[in-house]
Short mmCIF file of C-alpha atoms and ligand atoms in Angstrom, two decimals:
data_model
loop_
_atom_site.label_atom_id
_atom_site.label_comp_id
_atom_site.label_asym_id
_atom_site.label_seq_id
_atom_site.Cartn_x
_atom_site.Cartn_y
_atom_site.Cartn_z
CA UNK R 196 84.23 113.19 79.42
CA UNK R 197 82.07 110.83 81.94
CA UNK R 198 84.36 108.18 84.15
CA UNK R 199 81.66 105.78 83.54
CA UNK R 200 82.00 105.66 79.93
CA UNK R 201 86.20 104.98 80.29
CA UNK R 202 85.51 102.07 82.57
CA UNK R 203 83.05 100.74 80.10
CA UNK R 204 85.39 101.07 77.29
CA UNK R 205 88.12 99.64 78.92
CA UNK R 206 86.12 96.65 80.41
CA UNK R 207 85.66 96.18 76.82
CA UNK R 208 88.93 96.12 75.94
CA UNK R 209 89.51 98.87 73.87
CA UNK R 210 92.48 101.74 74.01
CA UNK R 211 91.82 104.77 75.87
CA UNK R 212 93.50 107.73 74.42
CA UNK R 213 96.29 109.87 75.74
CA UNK R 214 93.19 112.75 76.99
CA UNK R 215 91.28 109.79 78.43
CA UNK R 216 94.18 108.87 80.64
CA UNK R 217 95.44 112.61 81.68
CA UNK R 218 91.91 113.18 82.69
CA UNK R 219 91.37 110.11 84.86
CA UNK R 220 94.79 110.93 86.84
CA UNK R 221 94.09 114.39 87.30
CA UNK R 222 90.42 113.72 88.67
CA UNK R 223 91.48 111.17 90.74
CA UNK R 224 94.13 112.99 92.40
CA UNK R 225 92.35 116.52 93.13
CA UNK R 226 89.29 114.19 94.19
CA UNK R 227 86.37 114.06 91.52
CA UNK R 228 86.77 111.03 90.25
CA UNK R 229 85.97 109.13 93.66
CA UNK R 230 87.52 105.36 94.64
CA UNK R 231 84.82 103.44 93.46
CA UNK R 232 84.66 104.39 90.20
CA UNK R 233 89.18 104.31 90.18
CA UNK R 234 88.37 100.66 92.00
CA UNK R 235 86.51 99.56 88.65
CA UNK R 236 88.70 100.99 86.35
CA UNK R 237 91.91 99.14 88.10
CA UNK R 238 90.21 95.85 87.87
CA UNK R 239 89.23 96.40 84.20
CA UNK R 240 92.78 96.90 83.28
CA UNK R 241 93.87 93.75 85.62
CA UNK R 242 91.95 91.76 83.43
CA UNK R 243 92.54 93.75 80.01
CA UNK R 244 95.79 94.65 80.48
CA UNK R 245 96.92 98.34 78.76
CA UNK R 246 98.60 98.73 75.44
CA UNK R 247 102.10 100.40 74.89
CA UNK R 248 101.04 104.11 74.63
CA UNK R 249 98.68 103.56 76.98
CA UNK R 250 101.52 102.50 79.84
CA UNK R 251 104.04 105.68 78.92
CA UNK R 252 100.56 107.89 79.08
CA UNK R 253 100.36 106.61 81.93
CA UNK R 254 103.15 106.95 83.56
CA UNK R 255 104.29 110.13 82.43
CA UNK R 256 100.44 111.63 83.95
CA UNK R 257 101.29 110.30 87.18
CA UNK R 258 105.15 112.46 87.33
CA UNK R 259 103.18 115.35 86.16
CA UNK R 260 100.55 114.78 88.84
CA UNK R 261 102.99 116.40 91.51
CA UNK R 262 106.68 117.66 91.72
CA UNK R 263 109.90 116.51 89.32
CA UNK R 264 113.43 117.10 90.55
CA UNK R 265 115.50 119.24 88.97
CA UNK R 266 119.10 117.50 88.43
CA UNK R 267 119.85 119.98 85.27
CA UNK R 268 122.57 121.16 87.39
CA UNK R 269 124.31 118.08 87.88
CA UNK R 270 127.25 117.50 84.98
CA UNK R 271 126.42 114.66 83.11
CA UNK R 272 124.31 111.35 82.86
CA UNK R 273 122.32 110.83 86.00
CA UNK R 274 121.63 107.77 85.80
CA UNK R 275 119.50 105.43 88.57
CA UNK R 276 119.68 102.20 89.48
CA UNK R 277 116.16 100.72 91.09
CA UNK R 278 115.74 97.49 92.43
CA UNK R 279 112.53 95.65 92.64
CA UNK R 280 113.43 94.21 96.46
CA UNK R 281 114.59 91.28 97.45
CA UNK R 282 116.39 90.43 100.83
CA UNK R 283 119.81 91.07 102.00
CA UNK R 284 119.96 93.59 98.64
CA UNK R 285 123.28 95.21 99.49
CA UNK R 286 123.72 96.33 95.75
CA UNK R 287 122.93 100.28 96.58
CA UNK R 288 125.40 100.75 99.35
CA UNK R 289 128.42 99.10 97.02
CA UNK R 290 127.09 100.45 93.44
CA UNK R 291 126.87 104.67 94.99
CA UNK R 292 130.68 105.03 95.52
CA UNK R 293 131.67 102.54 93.35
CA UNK R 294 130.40 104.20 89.83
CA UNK R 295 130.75 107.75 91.61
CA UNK R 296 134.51 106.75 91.90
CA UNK R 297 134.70 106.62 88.14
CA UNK R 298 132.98 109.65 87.56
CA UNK R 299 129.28 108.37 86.94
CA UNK R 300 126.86 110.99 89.05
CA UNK R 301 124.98 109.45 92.12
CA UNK R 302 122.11 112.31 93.08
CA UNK R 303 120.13 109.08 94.50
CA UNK R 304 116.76 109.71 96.59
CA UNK R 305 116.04 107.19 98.91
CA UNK R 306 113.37 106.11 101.65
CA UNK R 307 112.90 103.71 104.77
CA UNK R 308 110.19 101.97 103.66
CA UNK R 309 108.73 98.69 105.68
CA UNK R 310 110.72 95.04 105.00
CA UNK R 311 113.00 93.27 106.50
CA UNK R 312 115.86 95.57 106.80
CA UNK R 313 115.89 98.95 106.57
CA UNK R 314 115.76 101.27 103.48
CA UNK R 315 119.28 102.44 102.50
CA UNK R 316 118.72 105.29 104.44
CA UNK R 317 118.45 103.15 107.80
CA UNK R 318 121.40 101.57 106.62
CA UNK R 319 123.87 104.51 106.12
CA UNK R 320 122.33 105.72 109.52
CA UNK R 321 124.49 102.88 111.16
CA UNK R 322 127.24 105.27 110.78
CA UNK R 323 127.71 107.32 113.75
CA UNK R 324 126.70 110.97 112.32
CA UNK R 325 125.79 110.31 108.99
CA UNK R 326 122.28 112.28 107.80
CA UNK R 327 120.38 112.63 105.00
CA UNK R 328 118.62 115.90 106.10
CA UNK R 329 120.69 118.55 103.69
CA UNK R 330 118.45 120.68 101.11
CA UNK R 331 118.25 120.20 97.57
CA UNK R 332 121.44 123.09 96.46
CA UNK R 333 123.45 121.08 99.34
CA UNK R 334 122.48 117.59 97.78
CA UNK R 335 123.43 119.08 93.78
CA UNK R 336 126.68 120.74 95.00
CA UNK R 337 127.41 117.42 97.04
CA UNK R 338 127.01 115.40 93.53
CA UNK R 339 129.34 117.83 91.63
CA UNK R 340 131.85 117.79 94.38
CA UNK R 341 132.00 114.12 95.41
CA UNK R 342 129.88 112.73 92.21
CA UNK R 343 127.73 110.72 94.74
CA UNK R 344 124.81 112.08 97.52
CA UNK R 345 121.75 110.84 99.38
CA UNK R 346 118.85 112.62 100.22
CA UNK R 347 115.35 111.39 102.15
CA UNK R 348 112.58 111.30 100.00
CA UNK R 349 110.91 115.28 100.65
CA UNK R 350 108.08 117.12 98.38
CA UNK R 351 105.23 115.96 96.73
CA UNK R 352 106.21 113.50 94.49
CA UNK R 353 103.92 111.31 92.57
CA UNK R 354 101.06 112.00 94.70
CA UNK R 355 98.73 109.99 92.14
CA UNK R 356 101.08 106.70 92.37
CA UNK R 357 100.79 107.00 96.52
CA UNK R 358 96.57 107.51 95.94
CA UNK R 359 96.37 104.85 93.52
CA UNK R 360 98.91 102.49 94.92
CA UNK R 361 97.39 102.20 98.55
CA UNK R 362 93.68 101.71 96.32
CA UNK R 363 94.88 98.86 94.20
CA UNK R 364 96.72 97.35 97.55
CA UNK R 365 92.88 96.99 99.25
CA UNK R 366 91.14 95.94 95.81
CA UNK R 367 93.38 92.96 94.47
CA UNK R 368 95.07 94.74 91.84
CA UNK R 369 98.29 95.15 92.72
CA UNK R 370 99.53 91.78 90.64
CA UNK R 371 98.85 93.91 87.35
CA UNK R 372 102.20 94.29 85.22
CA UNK R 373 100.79 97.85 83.37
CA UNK R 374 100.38 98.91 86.98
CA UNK R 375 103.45 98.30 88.42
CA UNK R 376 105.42 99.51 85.68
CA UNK R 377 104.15 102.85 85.68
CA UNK R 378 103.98 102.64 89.23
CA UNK R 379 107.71 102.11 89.71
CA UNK R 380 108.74 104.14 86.99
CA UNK R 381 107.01 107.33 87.26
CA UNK R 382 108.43 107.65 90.81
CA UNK R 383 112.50 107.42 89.09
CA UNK R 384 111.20 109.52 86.35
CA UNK R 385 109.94 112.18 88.86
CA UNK R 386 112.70 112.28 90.75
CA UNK R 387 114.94 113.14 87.56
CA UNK R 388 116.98 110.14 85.95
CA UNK R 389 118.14 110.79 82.79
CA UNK R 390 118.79 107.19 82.65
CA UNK R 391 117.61 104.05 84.27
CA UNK R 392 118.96 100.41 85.32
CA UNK R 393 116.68 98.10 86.65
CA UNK R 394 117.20 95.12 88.55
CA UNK R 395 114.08 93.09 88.64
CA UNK R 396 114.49 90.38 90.85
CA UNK R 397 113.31 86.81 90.99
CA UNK R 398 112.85 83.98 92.77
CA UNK R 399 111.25 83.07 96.26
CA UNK R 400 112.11 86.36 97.96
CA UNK R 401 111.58 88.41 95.14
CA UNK R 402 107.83 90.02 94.11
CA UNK R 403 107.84 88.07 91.00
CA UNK R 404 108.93 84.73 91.62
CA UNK R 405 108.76 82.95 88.44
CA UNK R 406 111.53 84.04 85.54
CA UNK R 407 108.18 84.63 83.18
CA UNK R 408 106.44 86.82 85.04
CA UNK R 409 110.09 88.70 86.31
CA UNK R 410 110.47 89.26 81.76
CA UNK R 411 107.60 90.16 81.41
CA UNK R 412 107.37 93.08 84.20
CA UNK R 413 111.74 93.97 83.13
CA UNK R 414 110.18 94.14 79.44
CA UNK R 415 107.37 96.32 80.44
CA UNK R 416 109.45 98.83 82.39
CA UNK R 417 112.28 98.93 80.00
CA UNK R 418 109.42 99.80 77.20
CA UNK R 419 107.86 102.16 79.18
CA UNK R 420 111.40 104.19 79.91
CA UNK R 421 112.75 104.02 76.08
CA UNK R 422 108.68 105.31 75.23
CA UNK R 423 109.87 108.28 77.42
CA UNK R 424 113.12 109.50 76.46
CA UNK R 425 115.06 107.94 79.45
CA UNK R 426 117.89 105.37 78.18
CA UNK R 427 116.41 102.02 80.44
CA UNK R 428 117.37 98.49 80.81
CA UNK R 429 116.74 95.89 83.09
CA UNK R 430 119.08 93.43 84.47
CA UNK R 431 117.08 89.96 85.89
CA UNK R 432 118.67 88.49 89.27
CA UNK R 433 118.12 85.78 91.11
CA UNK R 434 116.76 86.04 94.70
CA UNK R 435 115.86 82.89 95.43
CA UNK R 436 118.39 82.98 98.43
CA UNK R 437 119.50 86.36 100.18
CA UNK R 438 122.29 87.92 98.20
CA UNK R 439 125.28 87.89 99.48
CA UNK R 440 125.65 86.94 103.19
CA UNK R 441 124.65 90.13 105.64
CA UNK R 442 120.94 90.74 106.30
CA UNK R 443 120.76 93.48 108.57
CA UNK R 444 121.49 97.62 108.75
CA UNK R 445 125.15 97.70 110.03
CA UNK R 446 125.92 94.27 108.58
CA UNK R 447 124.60 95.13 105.62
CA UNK R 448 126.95 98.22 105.46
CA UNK R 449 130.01 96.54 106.80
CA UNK R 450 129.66 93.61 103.81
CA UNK R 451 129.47 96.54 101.33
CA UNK R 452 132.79 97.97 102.73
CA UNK R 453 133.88 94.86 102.61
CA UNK R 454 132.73 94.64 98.61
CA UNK R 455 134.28 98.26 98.38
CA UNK R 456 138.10 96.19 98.94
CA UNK R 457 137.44 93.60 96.53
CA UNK R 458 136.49 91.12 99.46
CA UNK R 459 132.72 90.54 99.45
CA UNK R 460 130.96 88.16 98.61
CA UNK R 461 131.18 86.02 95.46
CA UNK R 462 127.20 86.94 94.16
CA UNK R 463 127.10 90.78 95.02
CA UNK R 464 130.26 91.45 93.88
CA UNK R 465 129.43 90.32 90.39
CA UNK R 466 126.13 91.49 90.35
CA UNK R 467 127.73 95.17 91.39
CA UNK R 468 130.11 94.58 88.62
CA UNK R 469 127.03 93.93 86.29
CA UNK R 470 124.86 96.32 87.20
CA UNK R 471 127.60 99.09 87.57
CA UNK R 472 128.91 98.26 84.10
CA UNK R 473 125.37 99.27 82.89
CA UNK R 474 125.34 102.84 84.63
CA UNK R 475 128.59 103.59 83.62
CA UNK R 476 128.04 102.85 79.96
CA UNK R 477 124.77 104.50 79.89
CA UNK R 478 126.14 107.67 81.71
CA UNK R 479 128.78 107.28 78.32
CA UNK R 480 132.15 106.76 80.20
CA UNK R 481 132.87 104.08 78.54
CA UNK R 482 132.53 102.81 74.96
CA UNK R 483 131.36 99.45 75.44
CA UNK R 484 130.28 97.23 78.96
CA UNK R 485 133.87 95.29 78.66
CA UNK R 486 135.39 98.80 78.87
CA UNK R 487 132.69 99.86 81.80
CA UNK R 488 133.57 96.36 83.81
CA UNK R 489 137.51 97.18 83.69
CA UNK R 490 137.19 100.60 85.08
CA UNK R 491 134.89 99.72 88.48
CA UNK R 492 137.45 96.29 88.66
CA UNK R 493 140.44 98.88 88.84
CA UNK R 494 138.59 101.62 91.08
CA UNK R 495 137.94 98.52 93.44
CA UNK R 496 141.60 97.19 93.37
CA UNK R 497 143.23 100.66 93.47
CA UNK R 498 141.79 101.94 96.40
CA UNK R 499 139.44 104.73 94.67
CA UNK R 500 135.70 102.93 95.10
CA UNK R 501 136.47 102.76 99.04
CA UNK R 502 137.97 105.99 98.84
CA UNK R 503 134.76 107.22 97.55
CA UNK R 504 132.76 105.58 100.04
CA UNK R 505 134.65 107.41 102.74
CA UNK R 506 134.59 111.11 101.22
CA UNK R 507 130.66 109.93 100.88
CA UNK R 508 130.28 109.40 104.55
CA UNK R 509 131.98 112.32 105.80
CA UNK R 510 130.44 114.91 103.30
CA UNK R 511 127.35 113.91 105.55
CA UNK R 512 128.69 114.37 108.77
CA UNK R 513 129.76 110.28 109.23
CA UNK R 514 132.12 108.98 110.52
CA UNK R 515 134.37 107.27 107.96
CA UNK R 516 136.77 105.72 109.98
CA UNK R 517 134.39 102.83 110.41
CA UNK R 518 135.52 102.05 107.19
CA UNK R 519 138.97 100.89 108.53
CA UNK R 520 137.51 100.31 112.19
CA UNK R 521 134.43 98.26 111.42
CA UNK R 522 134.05 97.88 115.32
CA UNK R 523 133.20 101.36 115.60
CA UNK R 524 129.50 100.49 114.02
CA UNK R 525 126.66 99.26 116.27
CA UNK R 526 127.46 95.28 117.36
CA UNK R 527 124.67 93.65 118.54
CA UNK R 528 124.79 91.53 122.27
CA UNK R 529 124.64 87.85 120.99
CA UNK R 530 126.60 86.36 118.45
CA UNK R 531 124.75 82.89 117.89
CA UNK R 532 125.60 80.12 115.33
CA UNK R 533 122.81 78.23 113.98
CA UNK R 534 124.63 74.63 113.85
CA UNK R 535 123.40 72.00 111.05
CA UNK R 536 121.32 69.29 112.57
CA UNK R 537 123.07 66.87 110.05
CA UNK R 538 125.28 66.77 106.72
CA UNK R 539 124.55 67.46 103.97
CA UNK R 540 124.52 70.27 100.68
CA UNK R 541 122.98 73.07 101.07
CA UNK R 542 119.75 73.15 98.43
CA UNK R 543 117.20 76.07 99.57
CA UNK R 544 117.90 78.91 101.66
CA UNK R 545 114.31 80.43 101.44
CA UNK R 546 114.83 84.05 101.18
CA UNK R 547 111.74 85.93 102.07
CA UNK R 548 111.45 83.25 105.23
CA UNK R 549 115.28 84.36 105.69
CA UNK R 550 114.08 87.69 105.99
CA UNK R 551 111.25 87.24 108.11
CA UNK R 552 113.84 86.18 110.69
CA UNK R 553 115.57 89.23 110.44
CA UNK R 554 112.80 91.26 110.59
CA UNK R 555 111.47 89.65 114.36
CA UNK R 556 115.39 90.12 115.45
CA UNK R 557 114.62 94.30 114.64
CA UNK R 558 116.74 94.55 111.58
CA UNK R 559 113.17 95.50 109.45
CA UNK R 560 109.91 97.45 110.55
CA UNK R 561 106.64 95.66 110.51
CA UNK R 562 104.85 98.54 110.81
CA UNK R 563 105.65 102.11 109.99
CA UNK R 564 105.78 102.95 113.90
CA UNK R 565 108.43 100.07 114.54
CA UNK R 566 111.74 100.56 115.49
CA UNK R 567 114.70 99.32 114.21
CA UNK R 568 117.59 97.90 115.51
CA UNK R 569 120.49 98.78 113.44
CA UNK R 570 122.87 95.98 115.27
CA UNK R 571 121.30 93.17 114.40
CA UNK R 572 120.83 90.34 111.87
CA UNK R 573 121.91 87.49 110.29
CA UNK R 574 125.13 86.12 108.29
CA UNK R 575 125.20 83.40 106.12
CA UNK R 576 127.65 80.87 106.65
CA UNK R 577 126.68 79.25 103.84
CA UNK R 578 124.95 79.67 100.21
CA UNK R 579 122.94 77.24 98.34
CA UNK R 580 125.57 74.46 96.76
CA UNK R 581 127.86 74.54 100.12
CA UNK R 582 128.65 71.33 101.83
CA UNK R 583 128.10 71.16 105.20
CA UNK R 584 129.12 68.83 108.11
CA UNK R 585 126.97 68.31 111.03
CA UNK R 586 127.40 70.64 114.08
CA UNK R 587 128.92 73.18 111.68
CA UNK R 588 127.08 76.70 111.53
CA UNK R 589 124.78 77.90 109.25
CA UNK R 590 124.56 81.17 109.77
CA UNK R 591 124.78 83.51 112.78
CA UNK R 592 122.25 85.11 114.75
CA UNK R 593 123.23 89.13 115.82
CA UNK R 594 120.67 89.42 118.62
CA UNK R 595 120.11 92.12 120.97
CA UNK R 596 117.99 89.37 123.16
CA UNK R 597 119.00 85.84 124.48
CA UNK R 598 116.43 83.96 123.39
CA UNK R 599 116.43 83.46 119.85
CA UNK R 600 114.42 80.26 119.83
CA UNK R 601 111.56 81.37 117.80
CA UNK R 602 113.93 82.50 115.08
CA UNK R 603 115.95 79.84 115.21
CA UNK R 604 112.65 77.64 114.31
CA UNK R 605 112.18 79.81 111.47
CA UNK R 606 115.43 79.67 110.06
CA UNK R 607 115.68 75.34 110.28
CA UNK R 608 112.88 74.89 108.94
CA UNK R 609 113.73 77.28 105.45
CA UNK R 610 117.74 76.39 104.88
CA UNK R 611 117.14 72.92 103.76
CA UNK R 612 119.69 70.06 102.43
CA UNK R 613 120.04 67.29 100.86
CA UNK R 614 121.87 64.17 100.61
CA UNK R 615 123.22 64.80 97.17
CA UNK R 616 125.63 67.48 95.29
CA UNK R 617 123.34 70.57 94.74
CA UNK R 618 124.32 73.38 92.40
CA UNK R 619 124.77 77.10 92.82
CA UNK R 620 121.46 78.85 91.40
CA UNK R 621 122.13 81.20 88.10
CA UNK R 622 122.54 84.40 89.38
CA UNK R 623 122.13 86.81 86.24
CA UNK R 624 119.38 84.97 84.27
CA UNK R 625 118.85 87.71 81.47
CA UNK R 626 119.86 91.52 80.53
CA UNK R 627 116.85 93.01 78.77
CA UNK R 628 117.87 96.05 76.67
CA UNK R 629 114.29 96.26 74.64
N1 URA Y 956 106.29 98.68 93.85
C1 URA Y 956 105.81 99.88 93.43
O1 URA Y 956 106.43 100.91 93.63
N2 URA Y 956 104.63 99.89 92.78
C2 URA Y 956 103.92 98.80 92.54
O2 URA Y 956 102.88 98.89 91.93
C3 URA Y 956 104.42 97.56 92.98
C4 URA Y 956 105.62 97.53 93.64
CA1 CA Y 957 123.60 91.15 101.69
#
């Protein structure tokens, strides 16, 4: 087999065959199929797309291009929940101990990452104690015992996603659907989920802004997962605005303790009740989604989900009594509002923008060297819809500096309003099963 001929023949936009594929990702992770040629072939499938074998050949050559985790010794359904980013995303610190706490496993692997917060790991970090660094019979007997665990991302997985990934990010093809669906599934595929949720986000803050292109990539994924023998569906949100009101590490974690006691937010409260229902009724605890929604309602208004949260914590040395004591986690210096210049509704809160602001306070990393500040963020005051007088706040700014001016620029110029009634964006647009 030649490289050359398999760009030509997908150039001219013809299958390639199951072999084809296996040999491209093998040679182009041990080295002998060099950049340039993986360069061309990328850009030949931007424009000519890849059929539905082609994707789960695909996918499945990139697990099987380094190490898969074993969860076989986990009782029941592992199922995952992945979430294509968006800002303020609080969903994985609420959904862990809330399924766990009706018996759905948790064995969740999770990274830092760059963006405007931290990765859930940075997050859970804001409590005093709390590590992620326990080995892989520590992390299955952890699941069994508690039904939820987090470990940091370790071993060599998906080495030809991280190869090809950082290729098409320096040759314009990220923005191919075929790519990123492999891409994001064969890393929750290699690290062992029996079954898979997706929440594909969409909106300003989201990767996919537009609800057609946010299908289309859901539909693709889902495909791709039911191709391989993992139970996946996809769940679109909106993320227009931030979800729910914390942006930030320790804010972030307090509002899903908060969500834990059935007193979060209105937004990620049902969209944890939505995407929740999903795991549990793919991990077969429950008959039907109705039945799956009831359960996590009661575990939150019994006591159990919080519970859970706490027996989470201190299974990895935390300290759970934040959990009652939220003044025991890290409080930044400055608490300052951000007062509206006039009245008005609120009609755009511009997410990514939103985040950006976070990110120069030190809740996010701009660069893999950066630091974070675990304090400090923002909390919205108010969400798109809310009516607002003048000299009433906004949001406020958790700064570990004074000066907050450039921020505060920032944020004026993307929470807009208007003059007239505005209403609350849709916040599940579709649930894609197929
Ligand atoms: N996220 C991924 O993991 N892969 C992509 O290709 C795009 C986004
Ligand atoms: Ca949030």
């Amino acid at each position: 087999m030649r490289m050359v001929d398999l760009i030509e023949k997908k150039r001219d936009g013809l299958e390639l065959s199951s072999e084809e594929i296996k040999y491209i990702i093998k040679g182009y992770t041990d080295g002998s199929i060099p950049d340039y040629q993986m360069s061309a072939l990328t850009m030949a499938i931007y424009f000519k797309g890849m059929t539905e074998n082609e994707r789960a050949t695909l996918t499945m050559a990139m697990v099987e291009s380094g190490d898969q985790i074993d969860l076989s010794k986990i009782e029941g359904v592992k199922v995952d929940k992945h979430s294509t980013g968006g800002v303020g995303d609080t969903t994985t610190l609420v959904l862990g101990p809330l399924v766990a706490s009706v018996g759905v496993p948790v064995a969740k692997m999770s990274g830092r990452g760059l963006g405007h917060t931290g990765g859930t790991i940075d997050k859970l970090e804001a409590v005093e104690g709390f590590h992620v660094e326990i080995d892989n019979d520590e992390f299955i007997q952890l699941v069994n015992k508690n039904k939820v665990a987090v470990i940091g991302q370790s071993g060599n997985l998906t080495p030809a996603d991280k190869k090809l990934y950082a290729l098409r990010d320096v040759t314009a093809t990220v923005d191919s659907i075929p790519l990123i669906a492999s891409s994001i599934m064969s890393k929750k595929i290699a690290a062992g989920a029996d079954a898979i949720v997706l929440d594909v986000k969409t909106g300003a803050g989201a990767f996919m802004k537009t609800l057609e292109d946010s299908r289309r990539l859901a539909k693709a994924m889902v495909q791709i997962g039911n191709n391989v023998g993992r139970n996946t569906m996809a769940v679109i949100s909106d993320m227009s605005q931030p979800l729910g009101f914390a942006i930030g590490n320790a804010l972030e974690v307090q509002e899903a303790i908060d969500t834990l006691r059935g007193e979060g937010p209105e937004d990620l409260t049902e969209l944890c009740l939505t995407l929740g229902s999903h795991m549990v009724f793919l991990a077969k605890k429950a008959a039907t989604l109705k039945e799956a929604r009831a359960l996590l309602e009661k575990a939150i208004s019994d006591g159990s989900a919080l519970e859970s949260f706490k027996v989470f914590l201190s299974s990895q040395g935390g300290d759970a009594s934040v959990v009652d004591d939220m003044s025991r986690l890290p409080q930044a210096k400055y608490k300052i509002e951000l007062e509206a210049k006039e009245e008005g509704y609120v009609s755009e809160i511009v997410a990514d923008e939103i985040g950006t602001a976070a990110m120069l306070l030190g809740a996010g990393r701009a660069t893999k060297e950066s630091e974070i500040d675990l304090a400090v963020g923002l909390v919205l005051r108010k969400k798109i819809g809310d009516k607002v007088e003048k000299g009433e706040s906004l949001l406020t700014i958790h700064s570990n500096f004074e000066d907050v001016q450039e921020v505060k620029e920032i944020l004026y110029e993307n929470i807009r309003l208007s003059k007239e009634a505005v209403e609350a964006p849709i916040l599940i647009h579709e649930e894609i099963t197929e």
